[in-house]
Amino acid sequence: MKLETLTVNSFRNIGSAAIVADDRLNIFHGNNAQGKTNLLESIFLLGTMKSFRLAKNQELVQWGAANAFLKGIVAHNGITQEITLLINNEGKKARVDQKALTRLADFFGCLNVVVFSPEELQMVRGMPESRRRYLDRAIFSSDISYLALHHEYCKILRHRNAMLRKGERQGLEVWSEQLAEAGSKIVEKRVAYLEELGELLQLYYRDIAGLDEAATVTYLPQKLNRDSLQLRGETRELLLAAIQRCGMEEERLGTTLVGPHRDDIEFKLGSKALKHYGSQGEQRSFILALKMAEIEYMQRRFGHPPILLLDDMTSELDQGRNRNLMEFIDQKAMQVFITTTHLENIRMQGITRYKTFLVEDGTVIH
Amino acid sequence: MLHFAKSLTRLLGELKKLPGVGEKTALRLAFHLLKSPDNVTALAESLLEMKSRVRFCSSCFGITEEDPCYLCSANRDDGVICVVEEPQDLLAVERSQGFHGRYHVLQGALSPLSGITPANLRIAELLHRLEDGKVREVLLATNFTVEGEATALYLTKLIKPLGIRVTRLAHGIPTGSDLEYVDAATVQRALEGRSEM
């Protein structure tokens, strides 16, 4: 899967830009705040309809313009598809080969993308929310039914929280059961995903760090009488029991305390938690291995690797890890889009085939 | 806008309150009515007549002009009650011609976010109808939304202890559709609800 051309109009600070991409390595370079990451974001939007920076539609449209317009030509298995996205205050309208799509499910799979940005390095030390967001995004991109499930869960949660906030009791148990039902499906999907990802992570971490230390990811359900979920099929009952136990506390705080919206993920090296005891270097190696595992997972699932978007990572990773990453990319023959302030950072690594695009004040200069 | 035709402005205002009608459609309808000589009276009369004559049946809370309604007084199976959210849903089940029992319209579904509690629905009236022991089965045909499912679950908890059979409409792949065109979430539901051959 390759993105052949990208056209961007009135998107953030980019008035108008069109690029013909190399099918391997593409480098957006230039000073900070010129629009490099906006270009990566536009590719990510064409793949997922979502922004990896959690931006509202309004923020995506250039100041003074009514609509932002993105277009990508994607080649895959000898077929090219045109994907367009029109963004305005009212929402996003996607078209594939000029046919309107109403549901994200139909959009799914046309352009698979994975982003690797400094935000993910911060995720190790950050709030549980950032780790949940990472996990959900990773599952969305390989399992479309997860999205519908997630929407359903959020709706039930809002209803239940409304009841708790108003102190209503009549019918609360019905919403608790619904929450446990939808919640358990989400938890089980997350656990299953992490299990598969964990095996791949282990392999890549060993490659990068060259150590025999075990790198693991564990799902940490909150308030459940169990550290991690190994058993299938009993999650619903565990959630219900936990809701029972937290009844008083929930009433006092007026919000739902049990369920996947509160859970966390733990990253570990051997027996030590990466969050508290991992060095900067260990954290970077770990996240890099996690990203590689995610890409490998998608490749196994779809039969081809996704397009990788690297946001200013060469400055975050040292030479050794950069080499690891470049070797991985090379071996996968993936198409990559990289942003960097200094072109030399990438040139040094002995890559011969690439295209560069200088980004200056919202314009792309070839 | 049209200070020289206040009555037209008023009509536009009223039309725009209707679902699915915006500025342009309201204008189109209003000018159409303005030009046509006779059907305006018929339309106005039918609106007033409908409002004065249609009410809710005191037994099933569906819409009717007679009380009890046609469906409640017809010769049908008293042993089964089909519970729906709105009168439109009743019509949908009736159109199928696959159901021959009685109906009960809740006039909504549980929705804490919009402040709809069990007390706002016709639940007490439903329970009252179950008291005489004639009803063997309650068929829950609320919508397959988060709110409809919660309502079905709530009613199940109330009715099952009375020793009455509680059933739910099946859901999954629509009849006459190709599996390949059905969305993933629906297929997943259908897989979960698969049945023995």
XYZ file of C-alpha atoms in Angstrom, chain B residues 55-165:
111
model
C -56.010 10.323 21.214
C -54.280 7.531 23.049
C -56.070 4.272 23.757
C -56.630 3.922 27.500
C -55.520 0.293 27.372
C -52.545 0.004 24.990
C -51.670 3.737 24.586
C -51.483 3.452 20.817
C -53.226 6.098 18.730
C -56.960 5.785 18.130
C -60.222 7.675 17.652
C -62.303 5.138 19.551
C -61.462 4.053 23.070
C -60.557 1.238 23.453
C -58.818 1.116 20.082
C -59.507 -1.231 17.202
C -56.593 -3.501 18.107
C -57.661 -3.778 21.749
C -61.274 -4.637 20.917
C -60.592 -6.943 17.938
C -60.659 -10.686 18.370
C -56.966 -11.345 19.008
C -54.815 -13.456 21.309
C -55.052 -12.009 24.834
C -52.193 -14.218 25.975
C -49.383 -12.240 24.306
C -48.551 -8.539 24.611
C -46.038 -6.910 22.270
C -44.334 -3.937 23.922
C -43.084 -1.124 21.653
C -41.680 2.361 22.222
C -43.837 4.497 19.918
C -47.108 4.162 17.956
C -45.038 4.058 14.729
C -43.327 0.905 16.017
C -46.738 -0.690 16.565
C -47.578 0.004 12.928
C -44.300 -1.626 11.845
C -45.056 -4.838 13.738
C -48.681 -4.824 12.541
C -47.583 -4.367 8.916
C -45.616 -7.603 9.155
C -48.890 -9.491 9.777
C -46.840 -11.895 11.828
C -48.228 -10.982 15.227
C -51.751 -11.674 16.436
C -51.674 -10.670 20.075
C -52.234 -7.339 21.849
C -49.923 -4.313 21.995
C -48.628 -1.922 24.592
C -47.009 1.391 23.658
C -44.563 2.726 26.269
C -44.450 6.167 24.636
C -40.689 6.359 24.877
C -37.627 4.569 26.237
C -35.499 5.013 29.333
C -32.985 7.799 28.795
C -31.362 9.309 31.886
C -29.541 11.854 29.699
C -32.860 13.299 28.514
C -34.405 12.882 31.961
C -36.744 10.029 30.980
C -37.220 7.741 33.987
C -39.506 4.690 34.398
C -42.182 7.026 35.796
C -42.353 8.900 32.467
C -43.212 5.719 30.557
C -46.441 3.681 30.519
C -44.851 0.953 32.634
C -47.257 0.987 35.585
C -50.122 0.632 33.095
C -48.417 -2.366 31.486
C -47.979 -4.074 34.865
C -51.622 -3.391 35.614
C -52.587 -5.204 32.412
C -50.634 -8.258 33.545
C -52.517 -8.563 36.847
C -55.480 -10.638 35.658
C -53.251 -13.632 34.851
C -54.427 -13.988 31.228
C -51.076 -12.957 29.731
C -48.639 -15.834 29.129
C -45.958 -13.947 27.229
C -44.618 -10.416 26.937
C -42.711 -9.778 23.683
C -40.273 -6.893 24.024
C -39.985 -5.032 20.702
C -38.217 -1.895 21.885
C -35.525 -0.518 19.565
C -32.040 -1.992 19.387
C -30.444 1.165 20.681
C -28.722 1.603 24.002
C -31.943 3.138 25.384
C -34.221 0.463 23.927
C -32.036 -2.326 25.288
C -31.979 -0.754 28.750
C -35.776 -0.459 28.684
C -36.134 -4.110 27.650
C -33.820 -5.188 30.455
C -35.705 -3.048 32.974
C -39.052 -4.570 31.960
C -37.616 -8.093 32.066
C -36.608 -7.590 35.684
C -40.139 -6.469 36.560
C -42.099 -9.050 34.560
C -40.106 -12.280 34.878
C -40.734 -12.627 38.637
C -44.482 -12.644 37.853
C -44.015 -16.019 36.163
C -44.717 -14.623 32.703
C -42.549 -15.603 29.750
